[in-house]
Tab-separated table of C-alpha atoms in Angstrom:
chain	number	residue	atom	x	y	z
Q	37	MET	CA	-5.826	-17.432	44.878
Q	38	GLY	CA	-8.321	-18.477	42.309
Q	39	GLU	CA	-10.465	-15.462	43.078
Q	40	VAL	CA	-7.479	-13.179	42.732
Q	41	ARG	CA	-6.702	-14.730	39.354
Q	42	ALA	CA	-10.289	-14.344	38.150
Q	43	ALA	CA	-10.174	-10.740	39.184
Q	44	ILE	CA	-7.087	-10.081	37.180
Q	45	SER	CA	-7.821	-11.997	34.161
Q	46	ALA	CA	-11.363	-10.677	33.649
Q	47	PRO	CA	-10.384	-7.142	32.935
Q	48	THR	CA	-7.617	-8.371	30.499
Q	49	THR	CA	-10.149	-10.317	28.657
Q	50	ALA	CA	-12.477	-7.436	28.547
Q	51	GLY	CA	-9.900	-5.091	27.485
Q	52	ALA	CA	-8.815	-7.370	24.529
Q	53	ALA	CA	-12.534	-7.652	23.681
Q	54	ASP	CA	-12.830	-3.783	23.643
Q	55	ARG	CA	-9.765	-3.525	21.537
Q	56	ARG	CA	-11.251	-6.055	18.912
Q	57	SER	CA	-14.474	-4.319	18.976
Q	58	GLY	CA	-12.835	-0.805	18.416
Q	59	ALA	CA	-10.769	-2.177	15.488
Q	60	ARG	CA	-13.900	-3.738	13.970
Q	61	GLN	CA	-15.881	-0.685	14.417
Q	62	ALA	CA	-13.133	1.468	12.653
Q	63	GLN	CA	-13.023	-0.930	9.867
Q	64	GLN	CA	-16.839	-0.957	9.533
Q	65	TRP	CA	-16.760	2.964	9.346
Q	66	LEU	CA	-13.938	2.889	6.711
Q	67	LEU	CA	-15.862	0.458	4.566
Q	68	THR	CA	-18.980	2.476	5.035
Q	69	LEU	CA	-17.267	5.836	3.918
Q	70	LEU	CA	-15.105	4.487	1.003
Q	71	PRO	CA	-18.115	3.873	-1.307
Q	72	ALA	CA	-19.768	7.171	-0.373
Q	73	PHE	CA	-16.612	9.339	-1.084
Q	74	PRO	CA	-16.694	8.832	-4.953
Q	75	VAL	CA	-20.417	9.670	-5.085
Q	76	LEU	CA	-19.779	12.851	-2.990
Q	77	LEU	CA	-17.050	13.859	-5.416
Q	78	LEU	CA	-19.246	13.340	-8.455
Q	79	VAL	CA	-22.151	15.415	-6.816
Q	80	LEU	CA	-19.776	18.235	-5.820
Q	81	ARG	CA	-18.390	18.301	-9.292
Q	82	LEU	CA	-21.843	18.672	-10.855
Q	83	TRP	CA	-22.656	21.266	-8.220
Q	84	ARG	CA	-19.616	23.220	-9.153
Q	85	LEU	CA	-20.176	22.813	-12.933
Q	86	SER	CA	-23.800	24.206	-12.540
Q	87	ARG	CA	-22.412	27.273	-10.587
Q	88	GLN	CA	-24.412	26.259	-7.601
Q	89	ASP	CA	-27.750	26.448	-9.429
Q	90	MET	CA	-30.111	23.583	-8.551
Q	91	SER	CA	-32.068	23.734	-12.000
Q	92	THR	CA	-28.912	23.597	-13.895
Q	93	MET	CA	-27.471	20.787	-11.887
Q	94	LEU	CA	-30.735	18.765	-12.253
Q	95	LEU	CA	-30.510	19.292	-16.067
Q	96	LEU	CA	-26.862	18.057	-16.059
Q	97	VAL	CA	-27.887	15.045	-13.953
Q	98	GLN	CA	-30.560	14.222	-16.516
Q	99	TYR	CA	-28.286	14.351	-19.546
Q	100	VAL	CA	-24.729	13.654	-18.264
Q	101	SER	CA	-23.812	9.867	-18.829
Q	102	PRO	CA	-22.900	8.157	-15.530
Q	103	LEU	CA	-20.263	6.123	-17.362
Q	104	GLY	CA	-18.730	9.557	-18.475
Q	105	LEU	CA	-18.684	10.614	-14.832
Q	106	LEU	CA	-17.090	7.467	-13.697
Q	107	SER	CA	-14.514	7.501	-16.383
Q	108	ALA	CA	-13.548	11.031	-15.570
Q	109	LEU	CA	-13.265	10.158	-11.890
Q	110	LEU	CA	-11.082	7.055	-12.700
Q	111	ILE	CA	-8.770	8.879	-15.008
Q	112	ALA	CA	-8.337	11.880	-12.800
Q	113	LEU	CA	-7.874	10.033	-9.475
Q	114	VAL	CA	-6.056	6.666	-10.558
Q	115	TRP	CA	-2.854	8.303	-9.143
Q	116	ALA	CA	-4.346	8.258	-5.720
Q	117	VAL	CA	-4.553	4.461	-5.396
Q	118	PRO	CA	-0.887	3.898	-4.850
Q	119	LEU	CA	-0.650	6.726	-2.487
Q	120	VAL	CA	-3.410	5.180	-0.351
Q	121	VAL	CA	-1.759	1.744	-0.444
Q	122	LEU	CA	1.883	2.515	-0.111
Q	123	VAL	CA	1.939	5.206	2.705
Q	124	PRO	CA	-0.041	2.983	5.065
Q	125	ALA	CA	2.174	-0.071	4.253
Q	126	VAL	CA	5.345	2.069	5.100
Q	127	LEU	CA	3.775	3.418	8.241
Q	128	GLY	CA	2.640	-0.032	9.380
Q	129	ARG	CA	6.089	-1.641	8.727
Q	130	LEU	CA	7.740	1.254	10.676
Q	131	LEU	CA	5.471	0.611	13.617
Q	132	GLN	CA	6.134	-3.164	13.388
Q	133	VAL	CA	9.857	-2.620	13.356
Q	134	SER	CA	9.919	0.118	16.060
Q	135	ALA	CA	7.356	-1.156	18.590
Q	136	PRO	CA	6.447	-4.791	17.725
Q	137	ASP	CA	4.538	-5.102	21.030
Q	138	ARG	CA	2.211	-2.330	19.719
Q	139	PHE	CA	1.774	-3.872	16.356
Q	140	ASP	CA	-1.543	-5.519	16.999
Q	141	ALA	CA	-4.034	-6.172	14.131
Q	142	GLU	CA	-7.017	-6.608	16.593
Q	143	ARG	CA	-6.244	-3.171	18.080
Q	144	SER	CA	-4.919	-1.001	15.179
Q	145	LEU	CA	-6.539	-0.481	11.811
Q	146	LEU	CA	-3.073	0.410	10.400
Q	147	ALA	CA	-1.582	-2.823	11.644
Q	148	TYR	CA	-4.579	-4.830	10.362
Q	149	ALA	CA	-4.235	-3.307	6.875
Q	150	THR	CA	-0.439	-3.737	6.828
Q	151	ALA	CA	-0.791	-7.521	7.861
Q	152	ARG	CA	-3.532	-8.168	5.311
Q	153	THR	CA	-1.826	-6.566	2.368
Q	154	PRO	CA	0.123	-9.162	0.305
Q	155	ASP	CA	3.346	-8.481	-1.511
Q	156	TRP	CA	1.909	-8.819	-4.857
Q	157	VAL	CA	-0.494	-5.985	-4.239
Q	158	LEU	CA	2.350	-3.671	-3.229
Q	159	VAL	CA	4.237	-4.679	-6.475
Q	160	VAL	CA	1.237	-3.924	-8.728
Q	161	THR	CA	0.577	-0.764	-6.842
Q	162	ALA	CA	4.109	0.480	-7.308
Q	163	ALA	CA	3.961	-0.371	-11.120
Q	164	LEU	CA	0.705	1.558	-11.306
Q	165	ALA	CA	2.337	4.583	-9.551
Q	166	ALA	CA	5.212	4.417	-11.986
Q	167	LEU	CA	2.948	4.717	-14.919
Q	168	THR	CA	0.479	7.151	-13.616
Q	169	TRP	CA	2.529	9.602	-11.461
Q	170	GLN	CA	4.074	12.560	-13.088
Q	171	LEU	CA	7.822	12.503	-13.384
Q	172	ARG	CA	8.404	15.046	-10.676
Q	173	PHE	CA	6.698	12.649	-8.323
Q	174	LEU	CA	8.675	9.652	-9.209
Q	175	PRO	CA	11.600	10.534	-6.851
Q	176	THR	CA	8.903	10.308	-3.968
Q	177	LEU	CA	7.777	7.006	-5.288
Q	178	ALA	CA	11.398	5.771	-5.082
Q	179	MET	CA	11.703	7.071	-1.567
Q	180	LEU	CA	8.618	5.207	-0.392
Q	181	LEU	CA	9.642	1.970	-2.020
Q	182	LEU	CA	13.214	2.173	-0.589
Q	183	TRP	CA	11.602	2.663	2.844
Q	184	LEU	CA	9.276	-0.238	2.373
Q	185	VAL	CA	12.047	-2.608	1.252
Q	186	ALA	CA	14.289	-1.642	4.135
Q	187	LEU	CA	11.729	-1.916	6.772
Q	188	ARG	CA	10.315	-5.136	5.466
Q	189	THR	CA	13.828	-6.705	5.294
Q	190	ARG	CA	14.651	-5.573	8.892
Q	191	ASN	CA	11.353	-7.218	10.027
Q	192	ARG	CA	11.830	-10.486	8.146
Q	193	PHE	CA	15.660	-10.799	8.403
Q	194	PRO	CA	16.736	-9.028	11.638
Q	195	ASP	CA	19.608	-11.618	12.217
Q	196	ARG	CA	21.280	-10.824	8.871
Q	197	PRO	CA	23.359	-7.663	9.284
Q	198	ARG	CA	24.914	-7.513	5.871
Q	199	LEU	CA	21.439	-7.608	4.187
Q	200	LEU	CA	20.186	-5.024	6.538
Q	201	VAL	CA	23.068	-2.665	5.598
Q	202	THR	CA	22.652	-3.348	1.850
Q	203	THR	CA	18.946	-2.471	1.907
Q	204	GLY	CA	19.033	0.164	4.604
Q	205	LEU	CA	22.141	2.106	3.564
Q	206	VAL	CA	23.937	0.952	0.336
Q	207	LEU	CA	20.790	0.678	-1.789
Q	208	PRO	CA	19.361	4.124	-0.812
Q	209	VAL	CA	22.652	5.800	-1.386
Q	210	VAL	CA	23.122	4.177	-4.833
Q	211	VAL	CA	19.665	5.208	-5.872
Q	212	ALA	CA	20.104	8.687	-4.586
Q	213	ALA	CA	23.300	9.174	-6.542
Q	214	ALA	CA	21.633	7.738	-9.592
Q	215	CYS	CA	18.606	10.170	-9.248
Q	216	TYR	CA	20.707	13.225	-8.786
Q	217	ALA	CA	23.002	12.333	-11.746
Q	218	TRP	CA	19.779	11.908	-13.877
Q	219	LEU	CA	17.907	14.898	-12.396
Q	220	ALA	CA	20.624	17.461	-11.919
Q	221	PRO	CA	19.856	19.515	-15.133
Q	222	ALA	CA	16.145	19.535	-14.288
Q	223	ILE	CA	16.819	20.727	-10.846
Q	224	TRP	CA	18.917	23.596	-11.967
Q	225	ALA	CA	16.393	24.389	-14.688
Q	226	ALA	CA	13.559	24.462	-12.129
Q	227	ALA	CA	15.544	26.753	-9.890
Q	228	GLY	CA	16.385	28.973	-12.779
Q	229	HIS	CA	12.775	29.293	-13.747
Q	230	GLY	CA	11.578	29.940	-10.168
Q	231	GLU	CA	9.629	26.653	-9.926
Q	232	TRP	CA	10.718	25.942	-6.379
Q	233	ALA	CA	8.052	23.339	-5.642
Q	234	THR	CA	9.291	21.271	-8.671
Q	235	ALA	CA	12.934	21.817	-7.566
Q	236	LEU	CA	12.120	20.581	-4.023
Q	237	LEU	CA	10.147	17.532	-5.316
Q	238	LEU	CA	13.266	16.499	-7.414
Q	239	VAL	CA	15.832	17.246	-4.603
Q	240	LEU	CA	14.404	16.160	-1.157
Q	241	PRO	CA	13.049	12.593	-1.852
Q	242	PRO	CA	16.378	10.970	-2.923
Q	243	ALA	CA	18.004	12.207	0.171
Q	244	GLY	CA	14.993	11.410	2.362
Q	245	ALA	CA	15.287	7.768	1.343
Q	246	LEU	CA	17.942	7.427	4.124
Q	247	VAL	CA	15.741	8.610	6.889
Q	248	LEU	CA	13.229	5.884	7.618
Q	249	THR	CA	15.200	2.791	6.694
Q	250	GLY	CA	15.357	1.652	10.349
Q	251	PRO	CA	13.284	1.838	13.468
Q	252	VAL	CA	12.493	4.978	15.435
Q	253	PRO	CA	12.371	5.132	19.173
Q	254	ALA	CA	9.708	2.620	20.555
Q	255	GLY	CA	8.106	5.160	22.764
Q	256	THR	CA	7.361	7.597	19.934
Q	257	ALA	CA	6.448	5.070	17.124
Q	258	PRO	CA	2.872	4.545	17.979
Q	259	ALA	CA	2.115	8.280	18.243
Q	260	LEU	CA	4.313	9.211	15.128
Q	261	THR	CA	2.691	6.614	12.987
Q	262	ARG	CA	-0.839	7.611	14.158
Q	263	ILE	CA	-0.258	11.312	13.562
Q	264	LEU	CA	1.114	10.560	10.061
Q	265	THR	CA	-1.710	8.275	9.245
Q	266	TYR	CA	-4.414	10.861	10.273
Q	267	THR	CA	-2.445	13.599	8.320
Q	268	VAL	CA	-2.294	11.574	5.189
Q	269	GLY	CA	-5.934	10.524	5.642
Q	270	ALA	CA	-7.007	14.141	5.829
Q	271	LEU	CA	-4.891	15.453	3.065
Q	272	VAL	CA	-5.530	12.746	0.357
Q	273	PRO	CA	-9.261	13.174	0.215
Q	274	LEU	CA	-8.776	17.024	0.204
Q	275	LEU	CA	-6.286	16.795	-2.621
Q	276	MET	CA	-8.394	14.300	-4.480
Q	277	GLY	CA	-11.356	16.720	-4.254
Q	278	VAL	CA	-9.374	19.690	-5.470
Q	279	VAL	CA	-7.964	17.829	-8.479
Q	280	PHE	CA	-11.356	16.279	-9.436
Q	281	LEU	CA	-13.352	19.440	-9.160
Q	282	ARG	CA	-11.159	21.041	-11.966
Q	283	VAL	CA	-11.500	18.015	-14.314
Q	284	PRO	CA	-13.804	18.709	-17.298
Q	285	LEU	CA	-16.796	16.492	-17.484
Q	286	LEU	CA	-18.343	17.729	-20.756
Q	287	PRO	CA	-16.664	18.318	-24.065
Q	288	ALA	CA	-15.706	21.997	-24.787
Q	289	VAL	CA	-17.161	23.312	-27.932
Q	290	ALA	CA	-17.660	26.408	-30.031
Q	291	VAL	CA	-21.076	26.471	-31.820
Q	292	GLU	CA	-21.793	28.774	-34.799
Q	293	VAL	CA	-25.291	30.246	-34.456
Q	294	GLY	CA	-27.222	32.178	-37.111
Q	295	ARG	CA	-28.957	31.807	-40.460
Q	296	PRO	CA	-28.150	32.474	-43.187
Q	297	VAL	CA	-24.925	33.798	-41.856
Q	298	THR	CA	-23.210	33.205	-38.428
Q	299	ARG	CA	-24.324	35.905	-35.911
Q	300	GLU	CA	-22.269	34.647	-33.037
Q	301	VAL	CA	-20.054	31.889	-31.696
Q	302	VAL	CA	-21.165	30.329	-28.489
Q	303	LEU	CA	-18.370	28.969	-26.292
Q	304	GLY	CA	-19.089	26.461	-23.549
Q	305	GLU	CA	-19.581	22.740	-22.864
Q	306	ALA	CA	-21.980	20.612	-24.942
Q	307	VAL	CA	-24.592	19.108	-22.633
Q	308	THR	CA	-26.697	17.237	-25.252
Q	309	VAL	CA	-28.354	17.433	-28.758
Q	310	THR	CA	-32.112	16.717	-29.074
Q	311	ASP	CA	-34.189	16.591	-32.214
Q	312	ARG	CA	-34.921	20.282	-31.948
Q	313	MET	CA	-32.295	21.822	-29.543
Q	314	THR	CA	-28.583	21.917	-28.958
Q	315	ILE	CA	-28.022	22.455	-25.346
Q	316	VAL	CA	-24.825	24.213	-24.304
Q	317	LEU	CA	-23.577	25.365	-20.884
Q	318	ASP	CA	-21.696	28.557	-21.792
Q	319	ARG	CA	-18.618	30.050	-20.037
Q	320	PHE	CA	-20.645	32.017	-17.555
Q	321	GLY	CA	-22.692	28.924	-16.342
Q	322	GLU	CA	-25.774	29.838	-18.312
Q	323	VAL	CA	-27.626	27.117	-20.124
Q	324	ARG	CA	-28.161	28.063	-23.828
Q	325	PHE	CA	-30.966	26.326	-25.807
Q	326	LEU	CA	-29.926	26.658	-29.432
Q	327	PRO	CA	-32.379	25.712	-32.144
Q	328	ASN	CA	-30.861	23.120	-34.438
Q	329	ASP	CA	-32.056	24.999	-37.537
Q	330	GLU	CA	-29.857	27.984	-36.514
Q	331	VAL	CA	-26.825	25.923	-35.778
Q	332	ARG	CA	-24.363	26.190	-38.677
Q	333	GLY	CA	-21.670	24.061	-37.179
Q	334	GLN	CA	-19.616	23.341	-34.068
Q	335	VAL	CA	-16.066	22.377	-33.246
Q	336	LEU	CA	-14.255	20.680	-30.404
Q	337	CYS	CA	-11.965	22.990	-28.627
Q	338	PRO	CA	-8.660	21.774	-26.924
Q	339	ASP	CA	-8.642	21.158	-23.194
Q	340	ALA	CA	-7.020	24.154	-21.523
Q	341	GLY	CA	-6.181	22.025	-18.490
Q	342	ARG	CA	-3.724	20.082	-20.532
Q	343	MET	CA	-1.676	23.108	-21.380
Q	344	PRO	CA	1.842	22.696	-19.690
Q	345	ALA	CA	2.415	24.924	-16.747
Q	346	SER	CA	6.135	23.919	-16.359
Q	347	ARG	CA	8.990	24.525	-18.619
Q	348	VAL	CA	11.229	21.841	-16.936
Q	349	ASP	CA	11.963	18.522	-18.587
Q	350	VAL	CA	14.355	15.667	-18.009
Q	351	ALA	CA	16.075	14.400	-21.097
Q	352	GLY	CA	13.166	15.698	-23.158
Q	353	TRP	CA	10.514	14.187	-20.626
Q	354	PRO	CA	8.386	17.018	-19.355
Q	355	VAL	CA	8.029	16.869	-15.443
Q	356	GLU	CA	4.287	17.168	-15.768
Q	357	ASP	CA	3.999	14.109	-18.049
Q	358	THR	CA	3.519	10.340	-16.997
Q	359	ALA	CA	4.842	7.391	-18.403
Q	360	LEU	CA	1.358	6.683	-19.905
Q	361	ASP	CA	1.550	10.059	-21.721
Q	362	TRP	CA	4.649	8.799	-23.542
Q	363	MET	CA	3.325	5.277	-24.126
Q	364	MET	CA	-0.072	6.199	-25.518
Q	365	PRO	CA	-0.509	7.921	-28.891
Q	366	ARG	CA	-1.622	11.462	-29.136
Q	367	GLY	CA	-3.591	13.302	-31.822
Q	368	PRO	CA	-1.439	15.448	-34.084
Q	369	ALA	CA	-1.020	19.065	-33.062
Q	370	ALA	CA	-3.225	21.339	-35.114
Q	371	SER	CA	-3.450	25.157	-35.452
Q	372	PRO	CA	-6.031	26.617	-32.965
Q	373	ASP	CA	-9.425	27.182	-34.435
Q	374	PRO	CA	-10.350	30.877	-34.242
Q	375	ARG	CA	-13.944	29.788	-33.230
Q	376	CYS	CA	-12.561	28.500	-30.026
Q	377	ALA	CA	-11.531	32.056	-29.169
Q	378	GLY	CA	-15.127	33.299	-29.785
Q	379	LEU	CA	-14.278	34.800	-33.226
Q	380	VAL	CA	-16.958	34.681	-35.976
Q	381	PRO	CA	-15.539	33.079	-39.198
Q	382	ALA	CA	-14.724	35.589	-41.999
Q	383	SER	CA	-17.171	33.843	-44.347
Q	384	GLY	CA	-19.940	34.543	-41.675
């Protein structure tokens, strides 16, 4: 009997060791790729800015400030941090509630991340999302938070049916009703303007808050959470890359060139100013070396990427604005400078 027991327990121990080794290996790969991803984004952004010309890219690397690159990366992608934290937390709690026997931090990286993420991190992440997500994505944030509260309550207090009904049914219904009452004019406006993506972002999440407040079938929970985790893991880096590749890294300027009168206005992005040259990357991706004694003046041009693309607002709050946009002061609106359109001043 001792030999039989040894023969049975050895594979079990080996299998547990293999699972722990697989989880550690996945964690090591993740920790290796995370620091490399921002660097890859920065290199790709410079490569795109240089129009895939190696000499231009090397010139930009020489003059562009690393602090400026990191600041642009942080400002452009700060919205992704709550998405990376909240979605795995929801999926991990769903796996824990639906199939507790498969919720093993030694075997699953999703379970490991969920078990090691404290509540205060989730609260801070939710507050960051409320400040940095556009208004049209706030219903999605409410949906994720309602799912997380309901699943965590079901996991911690399974013997309190009234609390489960409150967090899993009553609270989502109340929040959905409040959202629809607040967003109804914007939903009709988005549909009237043909902005169907905005309309769906305002309509679907409040109703979707009732979908995952409880467990799913135990047999499908591991596969479902794994598929959703892989899908989010593939889409979020792609979306981050698409967003960041469109973020301006250099100030847009219009430079008056010519002596004694202005001959032309060079539109582009200012690279640097040396003691003899003003270096500008023009609209066609060509580097222009403008002698300083021929530069009569230059002006900053507004960022075209900040121009609103949607006409929908909620009580005066444009759906493309974040809470930070409302809280932080903006410069006064000024009439556009004709030089930013490439027009030579009349005096020139």
